[in-house]
Each structure stands twice: as C-alpha cells, then as structure tokens.
Coordinates of C-alpha atoms and ligand atoms in Angstrom, one line a residue:
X443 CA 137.8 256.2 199.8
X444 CA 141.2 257.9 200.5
X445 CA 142.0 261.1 198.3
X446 CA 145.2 261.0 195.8
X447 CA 147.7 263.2 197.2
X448 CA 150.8 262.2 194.7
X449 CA 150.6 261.1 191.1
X450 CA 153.2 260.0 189.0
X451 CA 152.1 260.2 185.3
X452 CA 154.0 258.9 182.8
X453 CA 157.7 260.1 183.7
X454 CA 160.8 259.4 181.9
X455 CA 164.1 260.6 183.1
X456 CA 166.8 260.8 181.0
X457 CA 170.7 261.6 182.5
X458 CA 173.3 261.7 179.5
X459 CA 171.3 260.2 177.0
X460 CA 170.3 257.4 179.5
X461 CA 166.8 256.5 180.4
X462 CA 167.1 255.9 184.2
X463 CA 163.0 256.0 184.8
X464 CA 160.6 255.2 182.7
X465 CA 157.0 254.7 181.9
X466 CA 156.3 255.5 185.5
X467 CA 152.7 255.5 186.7
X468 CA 151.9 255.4 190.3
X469 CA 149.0 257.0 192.7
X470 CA 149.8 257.4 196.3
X471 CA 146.9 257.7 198.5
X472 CA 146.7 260.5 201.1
X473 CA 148.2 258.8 204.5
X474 CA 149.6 255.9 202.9
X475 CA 152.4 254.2 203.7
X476 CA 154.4 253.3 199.9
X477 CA 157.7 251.5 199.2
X478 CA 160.2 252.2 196.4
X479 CA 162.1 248.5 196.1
X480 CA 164.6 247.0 193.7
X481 CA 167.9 246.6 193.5
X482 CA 170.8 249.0 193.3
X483 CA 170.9 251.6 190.4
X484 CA 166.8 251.1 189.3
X485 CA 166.0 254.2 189.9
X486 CA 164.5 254.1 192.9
X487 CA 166.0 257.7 194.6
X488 CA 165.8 259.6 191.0
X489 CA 161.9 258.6 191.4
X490 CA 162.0 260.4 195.0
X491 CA 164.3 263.2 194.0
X492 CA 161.8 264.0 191.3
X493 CA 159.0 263.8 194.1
X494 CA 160.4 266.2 196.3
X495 CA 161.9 268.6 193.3
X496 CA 165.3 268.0 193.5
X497 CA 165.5 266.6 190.0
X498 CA 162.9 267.5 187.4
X499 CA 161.1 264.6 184.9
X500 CA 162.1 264.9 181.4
X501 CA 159.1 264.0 180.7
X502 CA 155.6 263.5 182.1
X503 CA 153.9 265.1 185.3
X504 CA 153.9 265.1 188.7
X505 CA 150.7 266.2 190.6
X506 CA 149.9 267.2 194.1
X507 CA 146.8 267.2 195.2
X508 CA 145.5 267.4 191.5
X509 CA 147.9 270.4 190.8
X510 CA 151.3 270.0 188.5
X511 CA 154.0 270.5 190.8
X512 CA 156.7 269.1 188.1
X513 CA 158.7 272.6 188.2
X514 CA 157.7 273.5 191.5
X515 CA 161.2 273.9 193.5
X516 CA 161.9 271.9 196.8
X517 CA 161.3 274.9 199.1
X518 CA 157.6 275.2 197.6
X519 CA 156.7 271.5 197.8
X520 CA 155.0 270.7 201.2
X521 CA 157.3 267.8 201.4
X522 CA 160.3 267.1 203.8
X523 CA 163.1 264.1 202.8
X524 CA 165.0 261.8 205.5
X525 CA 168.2 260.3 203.8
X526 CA 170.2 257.2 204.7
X527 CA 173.3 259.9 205.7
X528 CA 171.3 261.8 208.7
X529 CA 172.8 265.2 207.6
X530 CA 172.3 266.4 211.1
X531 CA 174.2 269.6 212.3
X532 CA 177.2 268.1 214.1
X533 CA 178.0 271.3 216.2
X534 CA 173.9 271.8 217.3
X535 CA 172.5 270.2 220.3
X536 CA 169.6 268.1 219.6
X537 CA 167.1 271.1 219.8
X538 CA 168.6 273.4 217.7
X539 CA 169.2 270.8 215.0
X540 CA 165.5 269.7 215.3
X541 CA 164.8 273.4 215.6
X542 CA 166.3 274.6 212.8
X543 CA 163.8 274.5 209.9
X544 CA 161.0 276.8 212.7
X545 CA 163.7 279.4 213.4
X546 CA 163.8 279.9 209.7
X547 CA 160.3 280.0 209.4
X548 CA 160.6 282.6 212.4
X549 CA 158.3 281.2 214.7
X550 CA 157.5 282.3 217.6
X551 CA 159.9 280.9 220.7
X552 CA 157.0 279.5 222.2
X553 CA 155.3 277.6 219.6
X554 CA 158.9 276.5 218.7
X555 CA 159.2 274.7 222.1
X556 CA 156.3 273.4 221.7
X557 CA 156.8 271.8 218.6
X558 CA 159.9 270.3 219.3
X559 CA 159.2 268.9 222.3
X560 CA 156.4 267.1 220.9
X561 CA 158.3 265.4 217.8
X562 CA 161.1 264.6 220.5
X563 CA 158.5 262.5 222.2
X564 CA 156.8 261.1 218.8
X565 CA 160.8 259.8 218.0
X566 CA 161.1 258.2 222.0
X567 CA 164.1 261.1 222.6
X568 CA 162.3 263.2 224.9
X569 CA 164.5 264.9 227.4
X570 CA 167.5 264.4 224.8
X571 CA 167.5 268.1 224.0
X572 CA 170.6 269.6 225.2
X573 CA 172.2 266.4 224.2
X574 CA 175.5 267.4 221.6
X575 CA 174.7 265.0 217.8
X576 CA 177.9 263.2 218.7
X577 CA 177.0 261.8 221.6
X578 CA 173.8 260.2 220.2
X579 CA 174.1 256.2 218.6
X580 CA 173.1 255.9 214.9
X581 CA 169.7 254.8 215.5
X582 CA 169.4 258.1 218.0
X583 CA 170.9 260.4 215.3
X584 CA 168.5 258.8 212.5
X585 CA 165.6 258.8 214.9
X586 CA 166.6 262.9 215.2
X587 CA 166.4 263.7 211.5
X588 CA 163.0 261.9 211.1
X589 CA 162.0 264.7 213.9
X590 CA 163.5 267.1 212.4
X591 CA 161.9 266.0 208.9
X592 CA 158.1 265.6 210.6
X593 CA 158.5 268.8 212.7
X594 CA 157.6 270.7 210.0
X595 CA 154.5 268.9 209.6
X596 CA 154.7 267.8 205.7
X597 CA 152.0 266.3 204.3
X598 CA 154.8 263.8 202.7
X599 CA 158.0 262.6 204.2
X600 CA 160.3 260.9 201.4
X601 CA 162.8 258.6 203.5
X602 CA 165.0 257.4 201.3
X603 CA 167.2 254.3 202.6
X604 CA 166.7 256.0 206.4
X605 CA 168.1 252.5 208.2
X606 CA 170.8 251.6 205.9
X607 CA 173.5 252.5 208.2
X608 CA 172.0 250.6 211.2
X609 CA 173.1 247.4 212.4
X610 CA 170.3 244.5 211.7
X611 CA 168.4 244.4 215.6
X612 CA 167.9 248.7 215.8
X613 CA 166.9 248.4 212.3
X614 CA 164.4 246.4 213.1
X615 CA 163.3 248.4 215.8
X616 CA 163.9 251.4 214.1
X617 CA 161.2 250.0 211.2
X618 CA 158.6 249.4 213.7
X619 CA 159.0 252.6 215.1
X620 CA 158.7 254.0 212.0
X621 CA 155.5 252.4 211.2
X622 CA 154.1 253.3 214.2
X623 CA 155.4 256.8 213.6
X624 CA 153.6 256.8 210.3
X625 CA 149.8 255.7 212.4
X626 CA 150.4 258.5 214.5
X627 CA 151.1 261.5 212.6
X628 CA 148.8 260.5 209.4
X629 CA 151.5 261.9 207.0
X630 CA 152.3 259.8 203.7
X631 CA 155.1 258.6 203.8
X632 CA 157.3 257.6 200.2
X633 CA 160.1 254.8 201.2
X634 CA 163.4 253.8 199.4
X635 CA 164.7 250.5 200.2
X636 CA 166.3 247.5 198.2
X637 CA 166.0 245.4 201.6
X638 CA 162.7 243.1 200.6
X639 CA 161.8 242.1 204.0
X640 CA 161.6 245.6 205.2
X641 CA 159.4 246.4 202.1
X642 CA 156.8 244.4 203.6
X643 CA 157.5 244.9 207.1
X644 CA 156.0 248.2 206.8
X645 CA 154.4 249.0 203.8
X646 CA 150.4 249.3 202.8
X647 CA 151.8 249.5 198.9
X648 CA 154.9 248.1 197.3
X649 CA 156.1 249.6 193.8
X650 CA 158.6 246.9 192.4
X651 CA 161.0 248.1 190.1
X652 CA 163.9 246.8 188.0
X653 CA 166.2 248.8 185.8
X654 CA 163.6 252.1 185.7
X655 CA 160.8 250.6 185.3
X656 CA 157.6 249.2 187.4
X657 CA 157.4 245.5 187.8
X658 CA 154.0 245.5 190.0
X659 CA 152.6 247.1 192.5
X660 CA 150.0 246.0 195.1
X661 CA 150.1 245.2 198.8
X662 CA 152.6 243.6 200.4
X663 CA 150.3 240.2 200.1
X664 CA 149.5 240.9 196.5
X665 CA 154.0 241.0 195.4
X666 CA 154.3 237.7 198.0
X667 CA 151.2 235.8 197.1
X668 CA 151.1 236.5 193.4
X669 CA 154.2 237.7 191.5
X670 CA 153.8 239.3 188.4
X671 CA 156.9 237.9 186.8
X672 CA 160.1 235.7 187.5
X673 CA 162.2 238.8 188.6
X674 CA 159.4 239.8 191.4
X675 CA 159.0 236.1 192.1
X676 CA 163.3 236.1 193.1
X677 CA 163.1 239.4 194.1
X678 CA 160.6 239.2 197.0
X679 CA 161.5 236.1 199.0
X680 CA 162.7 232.8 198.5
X681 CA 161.2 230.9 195.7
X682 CA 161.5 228.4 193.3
X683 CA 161.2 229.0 189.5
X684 CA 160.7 226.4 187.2
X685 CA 160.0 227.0 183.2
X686 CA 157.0 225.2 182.5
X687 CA 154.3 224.7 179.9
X688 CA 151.0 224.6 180.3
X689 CA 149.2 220.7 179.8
X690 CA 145.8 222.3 180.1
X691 CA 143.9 225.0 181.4
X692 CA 144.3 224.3 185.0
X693 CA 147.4 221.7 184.7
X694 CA 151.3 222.6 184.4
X695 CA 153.9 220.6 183.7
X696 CA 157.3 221.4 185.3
X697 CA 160.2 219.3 186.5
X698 CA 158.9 216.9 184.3
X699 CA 156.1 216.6 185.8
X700 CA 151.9 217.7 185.8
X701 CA 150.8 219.1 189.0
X702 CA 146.5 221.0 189.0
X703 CA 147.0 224.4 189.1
X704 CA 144.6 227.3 189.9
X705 CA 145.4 229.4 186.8
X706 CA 143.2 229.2 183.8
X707 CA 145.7 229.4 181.2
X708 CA 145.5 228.1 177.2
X709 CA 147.1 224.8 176.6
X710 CA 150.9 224.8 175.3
X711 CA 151.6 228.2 176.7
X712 CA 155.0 228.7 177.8
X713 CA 155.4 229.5 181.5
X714 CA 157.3 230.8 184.3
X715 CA 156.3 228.7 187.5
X716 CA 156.9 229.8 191.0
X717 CA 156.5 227.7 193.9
X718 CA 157.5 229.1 197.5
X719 CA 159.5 226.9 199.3
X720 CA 157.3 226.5 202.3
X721 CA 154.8 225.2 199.8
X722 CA 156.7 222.1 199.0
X723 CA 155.3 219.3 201.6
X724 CA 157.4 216.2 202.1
X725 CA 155.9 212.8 201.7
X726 CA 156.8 209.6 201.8
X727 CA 158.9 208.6 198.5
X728 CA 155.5 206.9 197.1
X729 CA 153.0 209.5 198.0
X730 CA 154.6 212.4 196.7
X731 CA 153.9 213.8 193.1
X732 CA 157.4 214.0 192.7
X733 CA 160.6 212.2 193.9
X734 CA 164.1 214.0 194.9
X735 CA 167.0 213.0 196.6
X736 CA 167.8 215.3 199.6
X737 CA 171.5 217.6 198.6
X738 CA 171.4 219.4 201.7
X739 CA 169.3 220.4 204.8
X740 CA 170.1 223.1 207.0
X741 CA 168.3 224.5 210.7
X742 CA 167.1 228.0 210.5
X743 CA 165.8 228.2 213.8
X744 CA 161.7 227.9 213.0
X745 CA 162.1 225.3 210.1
X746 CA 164.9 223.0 208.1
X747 CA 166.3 224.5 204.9
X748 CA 166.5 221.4 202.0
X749 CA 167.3 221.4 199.0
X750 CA 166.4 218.0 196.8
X751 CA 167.6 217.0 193.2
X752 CA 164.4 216.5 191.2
X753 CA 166.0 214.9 187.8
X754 CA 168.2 218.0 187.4
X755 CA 166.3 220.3 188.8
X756 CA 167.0 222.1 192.7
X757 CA 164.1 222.4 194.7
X758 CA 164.3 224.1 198.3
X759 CA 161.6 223.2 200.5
X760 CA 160.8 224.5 204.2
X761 CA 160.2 222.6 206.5
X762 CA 159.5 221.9 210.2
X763 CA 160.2 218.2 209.7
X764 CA 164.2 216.9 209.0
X765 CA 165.5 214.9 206.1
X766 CA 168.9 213.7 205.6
X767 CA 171.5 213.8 202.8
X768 CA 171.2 211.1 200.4
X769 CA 167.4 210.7 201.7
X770 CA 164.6 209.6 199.0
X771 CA 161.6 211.6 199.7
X772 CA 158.4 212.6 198.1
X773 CA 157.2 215.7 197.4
X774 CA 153.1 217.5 196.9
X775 CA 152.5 221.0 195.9
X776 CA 148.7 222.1 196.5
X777 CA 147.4 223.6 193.4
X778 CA 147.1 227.2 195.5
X779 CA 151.0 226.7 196.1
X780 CA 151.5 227.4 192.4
X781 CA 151.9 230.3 190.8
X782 CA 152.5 230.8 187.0
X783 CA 153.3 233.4 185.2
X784 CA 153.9 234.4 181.7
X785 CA 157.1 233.4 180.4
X786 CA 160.1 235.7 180.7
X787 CA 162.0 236.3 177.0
X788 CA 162.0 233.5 175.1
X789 CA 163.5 235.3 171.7
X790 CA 165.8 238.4 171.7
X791 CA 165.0 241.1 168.7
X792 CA 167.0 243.5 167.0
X793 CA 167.5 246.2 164.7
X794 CA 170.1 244.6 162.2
X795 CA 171.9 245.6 159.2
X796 CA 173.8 243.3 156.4
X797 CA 177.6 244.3 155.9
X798 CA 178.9 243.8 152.8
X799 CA 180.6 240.5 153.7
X800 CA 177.3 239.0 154.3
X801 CA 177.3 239.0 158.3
X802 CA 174.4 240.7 160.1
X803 CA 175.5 243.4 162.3
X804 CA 173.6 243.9 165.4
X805 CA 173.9 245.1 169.0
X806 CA 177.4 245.9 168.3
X807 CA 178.6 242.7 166.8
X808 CA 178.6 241.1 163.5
X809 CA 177.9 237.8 163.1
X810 CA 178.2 234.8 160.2
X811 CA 174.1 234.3 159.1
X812 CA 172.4 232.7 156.4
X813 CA 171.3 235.1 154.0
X814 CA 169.3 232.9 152.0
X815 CA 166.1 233.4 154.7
X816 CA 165.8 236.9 153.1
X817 CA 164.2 235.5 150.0
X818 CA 162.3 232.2 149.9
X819 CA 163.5 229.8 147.8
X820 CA 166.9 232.0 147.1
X821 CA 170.4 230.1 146.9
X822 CA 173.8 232.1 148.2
X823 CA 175.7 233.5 145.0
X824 CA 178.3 235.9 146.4
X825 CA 179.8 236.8 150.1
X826 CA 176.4 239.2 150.3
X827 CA 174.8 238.4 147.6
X828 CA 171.3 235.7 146.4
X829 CA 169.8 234.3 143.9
X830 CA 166.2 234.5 144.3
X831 CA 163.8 232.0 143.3
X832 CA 163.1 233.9 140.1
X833 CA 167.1 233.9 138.9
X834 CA 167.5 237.8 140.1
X835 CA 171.1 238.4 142.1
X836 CA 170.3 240.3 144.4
X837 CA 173.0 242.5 146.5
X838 CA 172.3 242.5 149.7
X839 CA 174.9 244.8 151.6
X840 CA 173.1 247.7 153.2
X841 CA 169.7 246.1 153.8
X842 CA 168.3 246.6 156.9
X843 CA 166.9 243.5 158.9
X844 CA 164.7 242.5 161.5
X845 CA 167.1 239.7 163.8
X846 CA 165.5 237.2 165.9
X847 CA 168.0 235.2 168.4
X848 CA 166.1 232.6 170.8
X849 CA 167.4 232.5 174.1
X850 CA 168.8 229.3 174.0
X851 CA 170.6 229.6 171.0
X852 CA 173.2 232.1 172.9
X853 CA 175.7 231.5 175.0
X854 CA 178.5 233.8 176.5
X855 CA 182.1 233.6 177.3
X856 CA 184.5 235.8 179.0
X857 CA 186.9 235.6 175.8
X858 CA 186.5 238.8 173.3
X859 CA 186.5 238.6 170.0
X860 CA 186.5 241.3 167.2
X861 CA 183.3 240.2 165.8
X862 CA 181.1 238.9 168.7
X863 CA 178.7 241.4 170.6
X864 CA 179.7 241.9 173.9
X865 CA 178.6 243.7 177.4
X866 CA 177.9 242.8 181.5
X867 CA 175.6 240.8 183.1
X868 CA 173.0 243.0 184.6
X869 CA 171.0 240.7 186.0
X870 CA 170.2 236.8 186.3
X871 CA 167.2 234.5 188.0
X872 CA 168.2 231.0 189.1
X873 CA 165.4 228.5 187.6
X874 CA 166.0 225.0 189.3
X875 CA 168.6 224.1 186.9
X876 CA 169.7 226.6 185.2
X877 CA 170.4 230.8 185.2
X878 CA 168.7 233.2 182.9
X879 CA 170.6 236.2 182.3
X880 CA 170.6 239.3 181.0
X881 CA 173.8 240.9 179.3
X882 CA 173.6 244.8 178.2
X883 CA 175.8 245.4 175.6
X884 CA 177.6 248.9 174.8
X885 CA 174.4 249.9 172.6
X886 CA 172.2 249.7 175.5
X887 CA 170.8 246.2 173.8
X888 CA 169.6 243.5 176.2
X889 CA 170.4 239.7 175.3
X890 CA 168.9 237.2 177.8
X891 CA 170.2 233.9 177.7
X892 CA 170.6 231.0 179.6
X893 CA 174.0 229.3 181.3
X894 CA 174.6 226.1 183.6
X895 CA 177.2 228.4 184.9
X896 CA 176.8 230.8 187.8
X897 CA 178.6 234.4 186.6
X898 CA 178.5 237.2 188.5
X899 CA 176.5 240.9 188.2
X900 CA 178.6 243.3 186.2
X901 CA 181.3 240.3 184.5
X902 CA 181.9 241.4 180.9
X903 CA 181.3 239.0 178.3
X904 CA 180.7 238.2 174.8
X905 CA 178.2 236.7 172.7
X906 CA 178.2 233.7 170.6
X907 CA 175.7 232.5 168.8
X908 CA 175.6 230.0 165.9
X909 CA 175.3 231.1 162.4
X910 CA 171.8 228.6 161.8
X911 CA 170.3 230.1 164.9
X912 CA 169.9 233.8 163.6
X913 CA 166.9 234.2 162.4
X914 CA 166.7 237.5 159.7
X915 CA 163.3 239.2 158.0
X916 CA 163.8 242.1 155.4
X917 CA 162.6 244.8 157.0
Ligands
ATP1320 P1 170.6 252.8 195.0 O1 169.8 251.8 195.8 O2 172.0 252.2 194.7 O3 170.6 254.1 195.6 P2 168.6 253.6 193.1 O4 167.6 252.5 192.7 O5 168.2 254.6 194.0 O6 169.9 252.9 193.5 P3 169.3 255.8 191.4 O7 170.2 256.4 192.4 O8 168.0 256.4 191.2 O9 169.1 254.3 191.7 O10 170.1 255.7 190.0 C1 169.5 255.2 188.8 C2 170.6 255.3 187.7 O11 170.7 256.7 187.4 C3 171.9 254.8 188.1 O12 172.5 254.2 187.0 C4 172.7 256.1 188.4 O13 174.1 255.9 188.1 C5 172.0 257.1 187.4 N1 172.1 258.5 187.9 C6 171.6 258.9 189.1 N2 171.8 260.3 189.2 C7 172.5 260.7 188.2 C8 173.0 261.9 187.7 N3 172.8 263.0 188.4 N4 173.6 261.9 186.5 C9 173.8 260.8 185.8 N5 173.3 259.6 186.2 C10 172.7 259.5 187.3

C-alpha cells in the first residue's frame, strides 16, 4: 500500500461571499498520477492554488505528509506548479531559465550542471542549452518549464492546464511524454484539465467536479464504465441518457421500452439511464429490442456515427457497420451496456415567504399560489388571507414557507417580467429528447427544468411556473 502524501479535508473556499469549492475531500497517494476535470469556472485551479499555497481554504485542512500545511506559504511547501502560460524568462537562454530556481538555492556550479543537464534529457531538449526561449516552439517552451518545475526535485508538481496552448497532434505527444515523465521521476503529479480525453489518457485517479464540488472520483475505468450521475455520464464521453424507471429489480424501462439490467434497484424508482453509444448493436428491424429509423450516419474513421429516432427519442450508436437515412433497424443493448443511476432533481425547494398580496416570494420572484394548501380543508377569504376548516381567518402575509416546484412544472423564456424569478443557464444534459437545465438565479438559487429547446450556457432567462404547480408547507 502507497503512503498519503496530500489530503484534502473538508475545504470550502469562499471569494466575495461566493462558495467556489466546497465539501472537498480527496487523498492523493504518494507517486500518483491525479486529474482535476470539469468545466470552466468549477473550481478546479482554486483547488490547486490552495495545494501549492497560493490561496488559503476558508475552511478545512490541507495535510502533507500527515502535517497541516493549510498556512504554510508557497516557498515552504515542497511543491513546484507548471501553468498553461510557460512563464519562462524570455531574455535567459534555456539553462539559465532552467537554472534559475538552483542559483537561488546557491548551489554549487557543479551540481547545478549536473542537475540541469539531466532534467534537459528527462524533457527530450538535451543540447538545447544555449538555445534563446524565443527560438523554442510552444511544445519546446512548455516542455522547458516542466524542467524547470522538476529540477528542483518536488515531491509534487501541480500542472495546471500545461497543454492548453498546444495545437491538438504535440498535445498529444506532449501528454504521453508527460506520463512517461511522471514513471520516471516518481513525483505526484496534481493535473488541471477540462479536456476529458486527456483526463484519462494519463491519469491513475480522476476527481470529477462540477460547480465546486466533487462528482466522483475513481480510475479512469471506474468515471467511463460506471458514472455516478447524468453530469459525469455527458461529461466523460459520449453517451446516451434516457430517464427511466425501474420495472423491477434487475429490469428498466426507457424509451418505452424494458431492457435486463445488472443493477439491483427497487421497483418504480426513478432513474437516470446511460447507455454508451458503442453499446447499442444494430439488428435486423425484428430482432432488435427496439426499433428506430436511421436520422443520420456519419464516418469517423474507425466506426459510423448514427443517430436513430426511437419514438421521440435520439439514440447515437457506434458502429463499424453502415446504415442509411430513412433505414428501419433494430436495436439490442446487453444488460452490462446499461448503466443506471439515481435520478437527477426531480423537485426544486425553496425557502419562501408570503407577501401580503398572497404570492409566494422565492428565489427572487413572486409568484400567483394557492394559499389554501397551508391549512387543510381552508377556503381563500382575502388577497392573503384563509379560512381554515375550523372558521378562523387567518392572515397569512409574513409566513414563511417551505416551496416545492417539480421540474416539469417550469419552463423559461427569454422575456422578463417584474414578478417572475430569473437568472442563466449554468448548465444542461441532453436526454434523448429532451434538455435538463439548470438556471442560477441572482440569489444564488438553482432551478432545474426541462425544455424541447436547445439554449445556450450563460442565456438569461426567466421563470414561469403555473400557479397549481407550487406546492407550499408552513414552515
Ligand atoms: P478554468 O478551467 O476556466 O480555469 P476552473 O475550474 O479552474 O476554471 P477556478 O479558476 O478555480 O475554476 O474558478 C472558480 C470560480 O472562482 C470562478 O467562478 C472564478 O471566477 C472564481 N474565482 C477564482 N479566483 C477568484 C478570486 N481571486 N476572486 C474572486 N473570484 C475568484
């Protein structure tokens, strides 16, 4: 069993009153190779800025080697960082720039040269010494930096986006250098990248994250194979998600159909189904499970890319074997080619509050409810006002509420209005045939909903939802 050398305890980080990490739990084994991915603005580099002391947790602890580090400053931490910007010295030659961090240290001349001419062959630049930054391409430059990073022999290197500036064919050499590079030298190495297929390229552990928080983490296999929810499921690869409901233990139904599943779930449960599209095996019309009618096939080079109309629902199938527009086929998913998962949100809550026209205000909107759920049995009397069961008028302005929305009772539109809730799209999941998005409103309050429509990430819109859908408890 490998050692810890980084944990992660239960951080929070909060930047102007927003929480841009949280509940953060993670162990990074000495010599392992671990991945920070999402997508933009989840947090990923606060998480390694906090690592190597450049930013300090609100809350929760940081330990090296068993020892809190969480005040520690940069220059104490045996940890070195590689960002996506090389920040090399443009007016050193490639050996001082490398060399920079030993003269500091005041090394001897001798073990300097040493050292640097054995990171310069670790990176492949051997001989490139005298060479001025300028004159190196980017994948030279970034190769330089990860020398001068590992020449100081940390026992972790935080890379944070290192290959972003490349073009696509050196970053892929540049990742399998890396990795190789990481076999080597034995160093941990902490990654930043939103690019999925470089996550697990080169990593031994993947920590998914999404808006601050952890999704899952596990091995590269572990995210493919067996997705903890419907964002890691779109996130990582191509897939298809389906809501489904469970028939019986080991038997889903989705796309209007029951398939045998290898999940042991209750009966009537609501699920998330995800089904990779190189699971879905074309058969003849009549041996299939399911029938579609062939939208669309495209050649990718090692397989066909089709997409089929199942009923209404999209399902994109890879496939070394060709189909044609208009074409009937069938279609067979083996049970081990379906994954399910729980349900994503199927009813929005809030903290709600009844004005004294009778509307519940939530989220940063107001909207027309029916007040008689507050007391059973109660009839409206005035604008905010019931009488209950018992014949007592009760006045209702003021009292705090407990709303419940479902998901499908809201929908959105790009038209504001005084009284609706409104905010962007932060994030959506296409599910065969239809999109699930979230909106964040100006309170920092999440509604998910579902659209036929495709909007873009970061659209403003506002909220509708109808006044016999809003569901209020008395707090
Ligand atoms: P990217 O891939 O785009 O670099 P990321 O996942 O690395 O994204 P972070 O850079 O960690 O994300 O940013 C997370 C959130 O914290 C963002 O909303 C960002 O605007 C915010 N943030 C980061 N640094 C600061 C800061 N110093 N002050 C205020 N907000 C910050």
């Amino acid at each position: 069993m490998r050692e810890n050398i980084i944990e992660l305890r239960n951080i929070k980080k909060v930047f102007d009153d927003t929480v841009v990490v949280d509940d953060f739990n993670l162990t990074v084994k000495k010599g392992e190779f671990v991945t920070f991915l999402g997508p933009s603005g989840c947090g990923k580099t606060t998480t390694l800025r906090m690592i190597a002391g450049f930013e300090f947790p609100t809350e929760g602890e940081i330990l090296l080697n068993g020892k809190d580090i969480s005040s520690l400053p940069p220059n104490l931490r045996p940890i070195n960082t590689v960002f996506q910007r090389y920040a090399l010295f443009p007016h050193l030659n490639v050996y001082d720039n490398v060399a920079f961090g030993l003269n500091l240290k005041k090394l001897p001349k001798s073990v300097i040269n040493e050292k640097v001419k054995n990171v310069l062959e670790v990176v492949d630049l051997e001989g490139f010494e005298k060479r001025r930054i300028s004159t190196l391409s980017g994948g030279q430059q970034q190769r330089i930096a990860i020398a001068r990073a590992i020449v100081n022999e940390p026992d972790i290197l935080l890379l944070d986006e290192p290959l972003g500036a490349l073009d696509l064919k050196m970053r892929k050499e540049m990742q399998l250098e890396l990795k190789s590079m990481h076999e080597q030298l034995g160093i941990t190495f902490i990654y930043v990248t939103h690019d999925q297929e470089e996550a697990l390229t080169m990593s031994d552990k993947i920590v998914v994250m999404s808006d601050g928080m952890i999704q899952q983490t596990g091995t590269p296999e572990e995210i493919y194979n067996e997705p903890k929810n419907a964002f890691v499921a779109d996130f990582i690869g191509e897939s298809n998600i389906f809501e489904g409901r469970m028939a019986a233990s080991m038997t889903v139904e989705f796309c209007k159909t029951q398939f045998p599943c290898v999940d042991n779930v209750p009966k009537d449960t609501r699920v998330d189904v995800v089904v990779r599209p190189e699971d879905v095996i074309i058969t003849t019309p009549e041996e299939g499970q399911i029938r579609g009618v062939v939208d669309s096939a495209v050649f990718k080079g090692m397989y066909y890319e089709i997409t089929a109309l199942c009923g209404d629902n999209e399902i994109v199938i890879e496939s070394t074997r060709n189909a044609s527009p208009g074409q009937e086929i069938g279609m067979k998913i083996d049970p081990d080619g379906i994954h399910v998962m729980p349900a994503g949100v199927l009813m929005n809550v809030y903290d709600g509050v009844i004005t004294k026209d009778g509307r519940a205000a939530f989220a940063g909107g107001e909207y027309e409810c029916d007040l008689t759920q507050l007391y059973e049995g109660s009839r409206q009397s005035g604008e905010c006002s019931v009488i209950t069961a018992g014949g007592e008028e009760i006045d209702l302005a003021g009292t705090y509420v407990t709303v419940e929305v479902p998901v499908k009772a809201v929908s959105m539109s790009d038209e504001q209005k005084e009284y609706r809730a409104s905010g962007n799209i932060i994030s959506f999941i296409y599910k065969g045939n239809h999109y699930n998005y979230t909106v964040r409103t100006a309170t920092e309050e999440d509604f998910v909903l579902d659209e036929d429509d495709l909007w873009n990430e970061g659209d403003h819109v506002s909220l509708m939802i109808p006044k016999d859908e809003i569901i209020l408890k008395r707090k």
